[in-house]
C-alpha positions as MATLAB code, in Angstrom:
seq = 'MRKLFTPALKALCIAAFIGSASAPLLTLPAPAQAAEVKISEARLQQRKDYAAARKALDQKQLSTYRQLLPKLQQYPLLPYLEYDEIARRLSSFPGKDVTAFLVKYPDSLLADRLTRAWLKTLAQHKRWQEYNDYYSTRFNSDAELACNALNARMQTGDKTALNEVGDLWTIGKSQHDACDPVFAQWNAAGMQTQRLIEVRHLKALTAGNRSLATFLVRQLNPQHQPLAKLLQDVDENPRLLLQKNRFTAQTPRMREILLYGLQKLARQDAKTALDLWVGYDAQQLFTDDERLETQYYLASRLMRQKYPEEAEKLLSSISSVTRADLAEWLIRDALRKQDWEKAYEWLARLPEESRATERWSYWQARLMEELKIREINGKTPADIYASVATTRTFYGFLSADKLGFEYGLVDRPMVVSQAIMDRVEQSPGVQRAREFYVVGDMLSANREWYHTLRRMTQEEMVAAGRIANVWGWHRHGIQAMIEAQHWDDLQVRFPIAYQEQVNQAASATSINPLLLYAIARQESSFAVDARSPVGATGLMQLMPATAKQTAQRSGIPFTPQDLLKPEKNIALGSRYLNQLLQQFNGNRILAAAAYNAGPSRVRQWLSKDAAKLPYDVWIETIPFQETRGYVQNVLSFSVIYAYRTGQKQPLVTRQEIDSAL';
ca = [
      12.458    6.497  -30.852;
      12.404    9.507  -28.490;
      15.115    9.429  -26.355;
      14.248    9.940  -22.593;
      17.744   11.556  -22.353;
      19.509   13.823  -24.424;
      23.400   13.805  -24.216;
      23.058   17.461  -22.922;
      20.716   16.388  -20.358;
      22.412   13.786  -19.157;
      25.560   16.193  -18.446;
      22.737   18.368  -16.593;
      21.430   15.900  -14.513;
      24.982   14.236  -13.618;
      26.241   17.835  -12.061;
      22.393   17.975  -10.624;
      22.819   15.116   -8.814;
      26.771   15.866   -7.696;
      26.382   19.187   -7.007;
      25.639   21.767   -4.199;
      21.639   21.675   -2.239;
      21.245   25.343   -4.092;
      21.732   23.795   -7.770;
      18.998   25.272   -9.876;
      16.594   22.971  -11.162;
      17.317   22.067  -14.873;
      16.583   23.444  -17.492;
      17.387   21.999  -21.298;
      20.166   24.097  -23.855;
      18.308   24.786  -26.715;
      20.137   22.277  -28.781;
      18.417   19.187  -27.222;
      14.897   21.435  -27.095;
      15.432   21.637  -30.962;
      16.032   17.772  -30.953;
      12.957   17.278  -28.247;
      10.500   19.398  -30.733;
      11.715   17.085  -33.749;
      11.648   13.496  -32.197;
       8.081   14.498  -30.161;
       6.856   15.243  -34.146;
       7.784   11.323  -35.026;
       6.447   10.101  -32.428;
       3.226   12.044  -32.808;
       2.556   10.625  -35.634;
       3.434    7.280  -34.058;
       0.941    7.847  -31.772;
      -1.789    8.732  -34.565;
      -0.601    5.307  -36.320;
      -1.218    3.483  -33.000;
      -4.436    5.373  -32.505;
      -6.132    4.035  -36.290;
      -4.316    0.253  -35.678;
      -6.467   -0.234  -32.536;
      -9.734    0.897  -34.265;
      -9.486   -1.658  -37.317;
      -8.703   -3.782  -34.430;
     -11.443   -3.352  -32.576;
     -13.510   -3.554  -36.009;
     -11.766   -6.091  -37.182;
     -10.199   -4.786  -40.220;
      -6.729   -6.788  -40.328;
      -5.540   -6.020  -43.107;
      -5.433   -2.572  -42.340;
      -4.611   -3.562  -38.477;
      -1.604   -5.388  -40.626;
      -0.326   -2.411  -42.811;
      -0.358   -0.137  -39.675;
       2.441   -2.371  -37.500;
       5.415   -2.083  -39.433;
       5.294    1.601  -38.563;
       5.167    0.976  -34.958;
       7.598   -1.370  -34.174;
       9.841    1.232  -32.181;
       6.539    2.326  -29.977;
       6.968    1.324  -26.901;
       3.384    0.388  -26.790;
       3.084   -1.709  -29.760;
       2.821   -5.265  -26.828;
      -0.194   -3.968  -26.202;
      -1.757   -4.280  -29.766;
      -0.229   -7.041  -29.752;
      -0.979   -8.734  -26.742;
      -4.809   -7.753  -27.564;
      -4.693   -9.657  -31.080;
      -3.626  -12.896  -29.596;
      -6.488  -12.652  -26.628;
      -9.268  -12.608  -28.583;
      -8.494  -15.637  -30.270;
      -7.074  -17.502  -27.021;
     -10.109  -20.384  -27.617;
      -8.880  -21.599  -31.212;
      -5.722  -22.313  -29.148;
      -3.198  -19.837  -30.505;
       0.044  -21.301  -28.596;
       3.161  -20.759  -31.203;
       1.374  -17.100  -30.886;
       1.468  -17.127  -26.751;
       4.826  -18.934  -26.522;
       6.288  -16.342  -29.312;
       5.257  -12.967  -27.114;
       6.514  -14.301  -23.664;
      10.028  -14.849  -25.608;
       9.389  -11.490  -27.016;
       8.494   -9.421  -23.954;
      10.181  -11.464  -21.649;
       9.265  -10.846  -17.402;
       6.300   -8.295  -19.221;
       3.375   -7.063  -17.340;
       1.801   -7.727  -20.824;
       3.677  -11.125  -20.602;
       2.149  -12.041  -16.755;
      -1.145  -11.308  -18.385;
      -1.288  -13.200  -21.309;
      -0.097  -15.804  -19.331;
      -3.067  -15.973  -16.679;
      -5.638  -15.892  -19.860;
      -3.985  -18.682  -21.359;
      -3.931  -20.715  -18.672;
      -7.681  -19.864  -17.667;
      -8.487  -21.326  -20.984;
      -6.596  -24.125  -21.111;
      -8.106  -24.814  -18.081;
     -11.672  -24.645  -19.715;
     -11.137  -26.812  -21.961;
      -8.735  -29.538  -19.693;
      -5.943  -29.217  -21.845;
      -3.970  -30.325  -18.741;
      -0.709  -31.404  -20.057;
      -0.543  -27.675  -21.427;
      -1.486  -26.458  -18.581;
       1.653  -28.175  -16.737;
       3.580  -26.717  -19.120;
       3.213  -22.778  -18.870;
       2.365  -22.555  -15.061;
       5.026  -21.463  -12.999;
       4.995  -20.833   -9.144;
       4.905  -17.229   -9.443;
       1.394  -17.373   -9.991;
       0.489  -19.358   -6.542;
      -0.800  -16.783   -4.516;
      -4.138  -16.689   -7.122;
      -6.461  -19.606   -6.104;
      -8.145  -19.998   -9.306;
      -4.961  -20.678  -11.159;
      -2.818  -22.695   -8.090;
      -5.858  -25.324   -7.999;
      -6.639  -26.014  -11.942;
      -2.882  -26.756  -11.729;
      -2.981  -28.558   -8.759;
      -6.385  -30.523  -10.795;
      -3.729  -30.836  -13.763;
      -0.617  -32.111  -12.242;
      -3.402  -35.603  -11.103;
      -5.002  -35.669  -14.023;
      -0.972  -36.361  -15.599;
      -0.830  -38.522  -13.181;
       0.507  -36.777  -10.411;
      -0.877  -37.928   -7.614;
       1.859  -36.112   -4.935;
      -0.390  -33.204   -6.110;
      -2.586  -34.334   -3.242;
      -0.251  -32.617   -0.262;
      -0.166  -29.840   -1.550;
      -3.998  -29.296   -1.170;
      -4.673  -28.766    2.422;
      -3.738  -25.078    2.904;
      -5.341  -23.879    0.183;
      -8.342  -26.337    1.906;
      -8.013  -24.656    5.162;
      -8.772  -21.368    5.225;
     -11.562  -19.099    6.845;
     -13.378  -18.213    3.022;
     -14.423  -19.524    0.341;
     -12.077  -20.916   -2.002;
     -12.482  -20.383   -5.850;
     -14.932  -23.041   -8.212;
     -11.565  -23.877   -9.584;
     -11.302  -25.529   -6.383;
     -14.211  -27.979   -5.943;
     -13.009  -30.665   -8.042;
      -9.939  -30.648   -6.140;
     -11.075  -30.603   -2.908;
     -12.737  -33.271   -4.301;
     -10.481  -35.826   -5.213;
      -8.625  -34.792   -1.828;
     -11.832  -35.912    0.026;
     -11.755  -38.903   -1.063;
      -8.376  -39.995   -0.421;
      -9.239  -39.370    3.409;
      -7.274  -36.397    3.509;
      -9.806  -33.480    5.049;
      -9.213  -34.979    8.667;
     -11.304  -33.649   11.494;
      -8.652  -31.957   12.737;
      -8.306  -30.097    9.982;
     -11.796  -29.123   10.078;
     -11.783  -28.143   13.057;
      -8.661  -26.216   12.348;
     -10.534  -23.996    9.010;
     -14.120  -23.980   11.520;
     -12.008  -21.329   13.759;
     -10.252  -19.562   10.829;
     -13.711  -19.195    9.585;
     -15.312  -17.570   12.837;
     -11.962  -15.225   13.296;
     -12.541  -14.498    9.765;
     -16.555  -13.203   10.658;
     -17.457  -16.298    7.917;
     -20.006  -17.255   10.153;
     -22.423  -19.414    7.209;
     -18.729  -20.787    6.639;
     -18.222  -22.173   10.387;
     -21.897  -23.644   10.298;
     -21.134  -25.464    7.420;
     -18.138  -26.724    7.833;
     -19.557  -28.182   11.810;
     -21.874  -29.940    9.429;
     -18.747  -31.687    8.232;
     -17.564  -32.742   11.438;
     -17.823  -35.991   13.079;
     -20.853  -36.241   15.595;
     -18.731  -36.593   18.870;
     -16.381  -33.045   17.309;
     -19.936  -31.358   17.034;
     -20.912  -30.453   20.476;
     -17.346  -28.429   21.447;
     -17.700  -26.608   17.848;
     -21.335  -25.454   18.321;
     -19.826  -24.366   21.452;
     -16.956  -22.235   19.259;
     -19.568  -20.916   18.336;
     -22.009  -19.897   21.030;
     -18.721  -18.041   22.615;
     -18.092  -15.994   19.333;
     -21.631  -14.719   19.136;
     -21.572  -13.468   23.083;
     -17.917  -13.757   24.261;
     -19.816  -13.339   27.921;
     -20.456  -17.066   28.443;
     -16.999  -17.727   29.271;
     -18.652  -16.245   32.853;
     -20.335  -19.362   33.158;
     -16.737  -21.558   34.083;
     -18.750  -24.768   34.848;
     -19.028  -24.892   30.741;
     -15.677  -24.464   30.265;
     -13.921  -26.839   33.031;
     -12.695  -29.805   30.263;
      -8.625  -30.102   30.042;
      -8.357  -30.251   26.677;
      -6.841  -28.980   23.703;
      -9.537  -28.313   21.851;
     -11.145  -26.119   25.161;
      -7.875  -23.584   24.984;
      -8.463  -23.124   21.555;
     -12.050  -22.049   22.761;
     -11.144  -19.832   25.455;
      -8.431  -18.336   24.595;
     -10.463  -17.073   21.295;
     -13.266  -16.099   23.692;
     -11.121  -14.429   25.607;
      -9.848  -12.067   22.270;
     -13.722  -11.766   21.204;
     -14.528  -10.515   24.548;
     -11.561   -8.254   24.956;
     -12.634   -6.307   21.986;
     -15.869   -5.499   23.544;
     -15.005   -5.314   27.254;
     -10.662   -5.980   28.168;
     -11.530   -5.110   31.778;
     -13.892   -8.137   31.938;
     -12.798   -9.959   30.079;
      -8.926   -9.789   32.127;
     -10.802  -10.674   35.136;
     -12.006  -14.085   33.423;
      -8.090  -14.588   32.302;
      -6.731  -14.294   35.893;
      -9.264  -17.177   36.764;
      -8.558  -19.655   33.501;
      -4.992  -18.982   33.424;
      -4.835  -19.691   37.203;
      -6.045  -23.852   36.200;
      -2.206  -23.861   33.855;
      -4.410  -24.722   30.991;
      -1.988  -22.643   28.384;
       1.623  -23.260   27.324;
       3.707  -20.633   27.665;
       3.648  -19.082   24.325;
      -0.474  -18.411   24.948;
      -0.241  -16.754   27.548;
       2.190  -14.345   26.546;
       0.323  -13.886   23.431;
      -3.347  -13.215   24.788;
      -1.611  -10.720   27.829;
      -0.496   -8.771   25.669;
      -3.474   -8.961   23.034;
      -5.677   -8.023   26.878;
      -2.830   -5.089   27.689;
      -3.702   -3.453   24.397;
      -7.428   -3.538   24.241;
      -7.164   -2.703   28.173;
      -5.011    0.594   26.611;
      -7.218    0.962   24.059;
     -10.513    1.339   26.130;
      -8.178    3.577   28.412;
      -7.443    1.244   31.204;
      -3.337    1.896   31.088;
      -3.062    1.228   35.357;
      -4.251   -2.888   34.444;
      -2.384   -3.016   31.650;
       0.723   -1.804   33.587;
      -0.200   -4.120   35.988;
      -0.376   -6.771   33.357;
       2.449   -6.125   31.752;
       4.882   -5.484   34.919;
       4.315   -9.156   35.410;
       6.147  -10.285   32.381;
       9.259  -10.807   33.218;
      10.885   -9.995   29.342;
       8.115   -7.510   27.339;
       9.423   -8.499   23.765;
       6.247   -6.162   22.195;
       7.828   -2.580   21.260;
       4.944   -1.169   20.987;
       3.205   -2.031   23.977;
       5.892   -0.996   25.852;
       5.820    2.602   24.478;
       2.392    2.964   24.470;
       3.044    2.832   28.701;
       6.032    5.067   27.891;
       3.658    7.790   26.355;
       1.367    7.439   28.577;
       4.048    8.391   31.253;
       5.211   11.376   28.822;
       1.760   13.006   28.634;
       1.197   12.782   32.752;
       4.893   14.172   33.510;
       5.993   11.045   35.352;
       9.367   11.063   33.777;
      10.624    8.398   36.666;
       7.495    6.046   35.260;
       8.973    6.808   31.091;
      12.673    5.867   32.308;
      11.450    3.377   33.868;
       9.134    1.943   31.162;
      12.313    2.719   28.763;
      14.484    0.720   30.122;
      12.062   -2.356   29.360;
      12.112   -1.924   25.677;
      13.853   -4.824   23.606;
      17.588   -3.264   23.023;
      16.738   -2.721   19.585;
      14.400   -0.544   20.029;
      15.409    1.244   22.256;
      18.292    1.762   20.228;
      16.625    4.003   17.770;
      16.579    7.758   17.416;
      13.729    7.912   19.046;
      14.378    6.281   21.910;
      18.059    7.404   22.446;
      16.429   11.055   22.052;
      14.363   10.229   25.014;
      16.506    8.662   26.904;
      18.286   11.399   27.260;
      15.562   13.508   27.828;
      15.118   11.611   30.594;
      17.886   11.156   31.764;
      17.978   15.358   31.943;
      14.834   15.103   34.051;
      15.999   13.061   36.484;
      19.276   14.114   36.756;
      20.808   10.865   36.365;
      24.146   12.557   35.213;
      25.631    9.041   33.325;
      24.328    5.466   32.399;
      26.865    2.793   31.138;
      29.509    5.531   30.917;
      27.248    7.629   28.501;
      25.356   11.266   29.192;
      22.990   12.653   28.239;
      25.326   15.192   25.380;
      26.653   11.620   24.586;
      24.262   10.615   23.424;
      22.761   13.260   21.622;
      25.405   13.332   19.808;
      25.340   10.358   18.766;
      22.122   11.306   17.422;
      22.590   14.515   16.305;
      24.028   13.118   13.031;
      21.100   11.498   11.850;
      19.199   13.264    9.275;
      16.129   12.291   11.160;
      13.543   14.225   13.491;
      15.211   13.030   16.853;
      18.318   14.138   15.031;
      17.655   17.395   14.477;
      15.595   18.062   17.662;
      19.203   16.110   19.321;
      20.781   18.507   17.046;
      19.006   20.864   18.479;
      19.463   20.345   22.033;
      23.796   20.718   21.917;
      23.158   23.815   19.023;
      25.097   21.475   16.304;
      24.581   22.268   12.776;
      21.474   20.102   11.725;
      22.919   15.838   10.392;
      21.899   16.702    6.377;
      23.418   14.016    4.309;
      22.851   14.556    1.361;
      25.062   11.186   -0.816;
      23.817   10.261   -3.382;
      25.083    7.131   -5.116;
      27.308    6.794   -7.747;
      25.643    4.653  -10.944;
      27.737    4.127  -13.935;
      26.468    6.028  -17.013;
      26.125    2.793  -19.146;
      23.076    1.566  -16.265;
      21.444    4.583  -16.621;
      21.129    4.484  -20.717;
      20.007    0.744  -19.545;
      17.705    1.805  -17.167;
      16.590    4.183  -19.456;
      16.000    2.233  -22.335;
      14.082   -0.883  -20.975;
      10.736   -1.993  -22.895;
       8.990   -0.872  -18.820;
      10.191    2.636  -18.364;
       9.873    3.169  -22.301;
       6.073    2.597  -21.919;
       5.713    3.665  -18.265;
       7.229    6.948  -19.939;
       4.928    6.977  -22.927;
       1.524    6.431  -20.903;
       2.263    9.095  -18.197;
       2.927   11.602  -21.714;
      -0.563   10.156  -22.776;
      -2.031   10.839  -19.841;
      -2.814    7.562  -19.272;
      -1.696    7.154  -15.081;
      -2.963    3.615  -14.071;
      -1.279    2.033  -16.992;
       1.737    4.220  -16.293;
       1.814    3.556  -12.916;
       1.061   -0.615  -13.639;
       4.161   -0.722  -15.884;
       6.398    1.441  -13.734;
       5.843   -0.727  -10.567;
       5.450   -4.548  -12.582;
       8.981   -2.966  -14.137;
      11.300   -1.529  -10.794;
      10.061   -4.429   -8.986;
      12.645   -6.270  -11.006;
      15.207   -3.932  -11.297;
      18.685   -4.133   -8.950;
      19.504   -1.383   -6.243;
      21.802    0.400   -8.543;
      19.147    0.265  -11.189;
      15.783    1.570   -8.757;
      18.129    4.628   -7.851;
      18.472    5.543  -11.877;
      14.963    5.018  -12.174;
      14.223    6.963   -9.508;
      16.154    9.857  -11.284;
      14.827    9.179  -14.407;
      11.298   10.094  -13.326;
      12.575   12.919  -11.467;
      13.800   14.389  -14.386;
      10.136   13.527  -16.358;
       8.391   15.718  -13.095;
       7.914   12.235  -12.282;
       8.619   12.964   -8.622;
       6.042   10.863   -6.339;
       7.851    7.205   -8.514;
      11.530    8.796   -8.099;
      10.932    9.345   -4.208;
       8.972    5.605   -4.116;
      11.896    4.753   -6.781;
      14.389    5.628   -3.609;
      12.648    3.787   -1.088;
      12.494    0.579   -3.009;
      16.248    0.997   -3.495;
      16.457    1.972    0.460;
      19.049    4.453   -0.795;
      17.581    7.219    1.344;
      20.198    9.873    0.541;
      19.640   11.065   -2.333;
      17.925   14.378   -1.636;
      17.881   16.054   -5.086;
      15.101   12.653   -5.517;
      13.635   12.373   -2.611;
      12.948   15.632   -1.684;
      12.384   17.555   -5.370;
      12.025   21.160   -5.707;
       8.313   20.569   -7.195;
       6.012   22.890   -8.871;
       8.432   26.513   -7.524;
       6.402   29.077   -9.538;
       2.966   27.761   -7.484;
       4.427   27.330   -4.462;
       5.764   31.017   -4.075;
       2.924   32.829   -6.072;
       0.833   30.823   -2.910;
       3.337   31.736   -0.362;
       3.030   34.998   -1.389;
      -0.398   35.841   -1.419;
      -0.668   34.050    2.397;
       2.902   35.004    4.067;
       3.777   31.408    4.703;
       6.772   30.561    4.460;
       7.911   28.455    0.928;
       9.883   25.465    2.700;
       6.154   24.665    4.961;
       4.367   24.339    1.849;
       6.808   22.217   -0.027;
       6.830   20.225    3.269;
       3.675   19.688    2.969;
       2.999   18.960   -0.530;
       5.947   16.371    0.164;
       3.866   14.865    2.698;
       0.351   14.340    1.672;
       1.315   13.570   -2.324;
       5.095   13.164   -2.928;
       3.835   15.333   -5.485;
       1.300   14.049   -7.408;
      -0.699   16.203   -8.937;
      -3.508   12.874   -9.492;
      -3.012   11.317   -5.704;
      -6.497   10.175   -4.407;
      -6.612    9.107   -1.092;
      -9.530    6.187   -0.242;
     -11.642    9.348    1.805;
     -11.411   10.960   -1.465;
      -8.524   13.787   -0.240;
      -6.985   14.720   -4.007;
      -3.994   16.723   -5.515;
      -0.709   17.532   -4.025;
      -1.537   19.165   -1.239;
      -4.588   16.587   -1.080;
      -8.028   18.823    0.340;
     -10.830   16.375    0.801;
     -13.820   18.182   -1.430;
     -15.400   20.161    0.464;
     -13.036   21.765    2.504;
     -11.775   23.104   -0.628;
     -15.063   24.654   -1.548;
     -15.673   26.111    1.815;
     -11.704   27.262    1.591;
     -12.143   29.131   -2.116;
     -15.820   30.647   -1.081;
     -13.529   32.420    2.137;
     -10.961   33.629   -0.400;
     -12.967   34.358   -3.164;
     -11.489   31.623   -5.564;
     -13.473   30.023   -8.335;
     -13.685   26.538   -7.747;
     -15.323   23.171   -9.409;
     -14.207   19.610   -8.030;
     -12.068   19.361  -11.011;
      -9.630   22.353  -10.312;
      -8.265   19.773   -7.468;
      -6.374   18.042  -10.001;
      -4.911   21.622  -10.933;
      -1.735   22.309   -8.833;
      -1.954   25.857   -9.269;
      -4.773   25.774   -7.399;
      -4.755   23.335   -5.148;
      -1.905   24.614   -4.146;
      -3.606   28.397   -3.972;
      -6.103   26.417   -1.955;
      -3.860   24.724    0.387;
      -1.851   27.280    1.362;
      -5.415   29.622    2.396;
      -6.589   26.296    4.580;
      -3.069   26.199    6.162;
      -3.106   29.833    6.437;
      -6.279   29.350    7.857;
      -4.848   27.144   10.292;
      -1.918   28.869   11.814;
      -4.249   31.919   12.363;
      -6.035   29.328   14.485;
      -3.465   28.389   16.432;
      -1.284   31.188   16.675;
       1.374   30.736   13.489;
       2.019   27.761   15.650;
       3.261   24.803   13.273;
       2.972   22.029   15.108;
      -0.366   22.172   15.672;
      -1.496   23.158   12.082;
       0.328   20.465   10.795;
      -0.951   18.738   13.255;
      -4.947   20.522   12.387;
      -4.545   20.172    8.511;
      -3.814   16.039    9.267;
      -6.334   14.983   11.864;
      -8.296   17.873   11.775;
      -8.556   21.434   13.992;
     -11.148   20.304   16.673;
      -9.144   16.829   17.460;
      -5.989   19.289   17.519;
      -7.785   21.299   20.145;
      -8.995   18.203   22.189;
      -5.526   17.770   22.408;
      -4.328   19.965   23.742;
      -4.044   20.370   27.939;
      -6.418   21.912   29.954;
      -4.347   21.368   32.696;
      -2.654   23.400   34.912;
       0.971   21.509   33.805;
       0.710   22.751   30.176;
       3.355   19.942   27.955;
       6.872   20.798   26.763;
       6.054   20.881   22.759;
       8.640   17.909   22.285;
       6.155   15.925   24.835;
       3.319   16.746   23.403;
       4.380   15.724   19.980;
       5.578   12.362   20.855;
       2.164   11.665   23.006;
      -0.212   12.908   19.875;
      -3.351   10.284   20.485;
      -3.071    9.929   16.426;
       0.054    7.276   15.409;
       0.049    8.773   11.731;
      -1.100   12.499   13.074;
       2.622   11.445   15.088;
       4.585   10.398   12.289;
       2.870   13.361    9.600;
       3.913   16.481   12.815;
       7.409   14.598   13.113;
       7.857   14.940    9.094;
       7.091   18.644    8.171;
       9.055   19.897   10.499;
      11.817   17.585    9.630;
      11.063   18.300    5.875;
      10.587   22.004    6.412;
      14.456   21.747    7.263;
      15.565   19.742    5.059;
      13.857   21.891    2.226;
      15.483   24.729    3.042;
      18.895   22.988    3.073;
      17.768   22.027   -0.739;
      16.919   25.727   -1.626;
      19.990   26.828    0.205;
      18.237   28.150    3.580;
      18.248   27.290    6.899;
      15.218   26.816    9.134;
      15.221   26.036   13.075;
      12.854   22.263   13.303;
      10.836   25.024   16.003;
      11.206   28.022   16.618;
      11.943   30.070   19.614;
       7.988   30.569   20.016;
       6.775   27.205   19.395;
       9.547   26.246   21.966;
       8.427   28.515   24.486;
       4.503   27.913   24.103;
       3.422   25.120   26.262;
       0.592   22.797   24.664;
];
């Protein structure tokens, strides 16, 4: 079996983990390189044998398949052959073989997959007692398996299973066909009440499933149908709430209809919904929780539809605003208008836990300065900045700049024993992920990796992150640290990846390589094969059309497949970024925002008023939350990459500070 860490490499890794920020990139010593070549030859033969065994299995040449198996006993992907061989004959009920596989590979991805397939086979043939034996509550999220489990219990005499059917039935969509016999028994037992039908009817409309809602109306008794039909009418046309004479009954069901209709109308016309709310609320129909939820919903819709004054007035009527996002919206609206007093007023109304974050601590100090408030609760603005400046965050760096402090770049890798490193390195799931990664089956590699990671302790996750980082599987190293909630191992979280390609691109464009590292880290976490839902591809997440246009401008040959090549992706991404920097006079704040949201949007966001915005206010009030976080991360990551490469980089340059936006 190929060792992922040779002793020499282990020693080198440990030194790098605890060494200085400017430690060189890892390289294998000569003896380790020789060992790697030798082991790789053995592994290459195993891969050939594996391919031959799979071909024999596919062609049902079982004698050839069994002859090859002894050669693959140390090959990480052997379980995939064994799984396929058993899965092909589940209909013959190989219970002993299924059990043996589950015992041999407990908690593995394939054990989970085989159990699911085996349960479906048992249910299909109504082998309910065996189904009970193999079923686990970890499958409760699979409606088909969960319903079959309830049916199995009922069929084997456990009538208490009926008590668990309601939660599966009362959802806003149709369930799997396997649930039908369970629902029929539940209904026959008289447990499908009129109220549960009404609850599901409301959920179906909320989910936009009107056909199911109409079906459910027919299941109601005649005396319950009129209000259900009224709810459907309101769903189709929420302006019916203007006909107040139709909504006079003061019953819990009518309250549901009113609250549903007000929220539905608010999505279309928040101002009209607010006016109606005032009238209906005056009748004191609603509970305190219903009132608060509706007020918050109306306020959020008023904000989205550009009615900040109405939203502010509504929220001002609430004695204690517990929705931080709404108060934050009003703070940003006031900041955009440079209404410092209003911003400070709403900041004071933030929930305490939000007010104590680095973001709002910074803004408290900043607003105190603007309003010339010398101190509050015994703390001056400088005191507050100082408390934030120790953190490795965007606001920590801003605060450090305010005071002229060094940045708080905490780099404190967790101490992980060699025994844990070895155990994680040799764990079957990590070995399988590694082998899939090496042979280029990234989908299977990702599945094995994440399945294995979810079952690790914090220390094991950190070890896995370091192993992935050494492989060059940087995204998974970063993700492992996130899963472990260990934020202070900067070598793994901010790898110096693709250094040659980055330096070449930086030289060709005169872009600071720190900015390129920051963009690539933010965009893809250095995943070469990253693809976004909208089609952005590769390390720097370029859209194919953008990449093609950039290639034409730069005279670079291009095909869409080039975006998966690090050198091409970085070359094109850097040139596109360079174009944006040129458009925005070298301002990284605007260029980063444009890289994420597009240059036309950034031009729209730039203030057209005589009173331009300070750079920190402009960043804080970027309309898109994603772009706001993106810009903050890119600037912060540039600082961190300066540290990682033994340099210094200000969060913002003097030119960027002086450029009012």
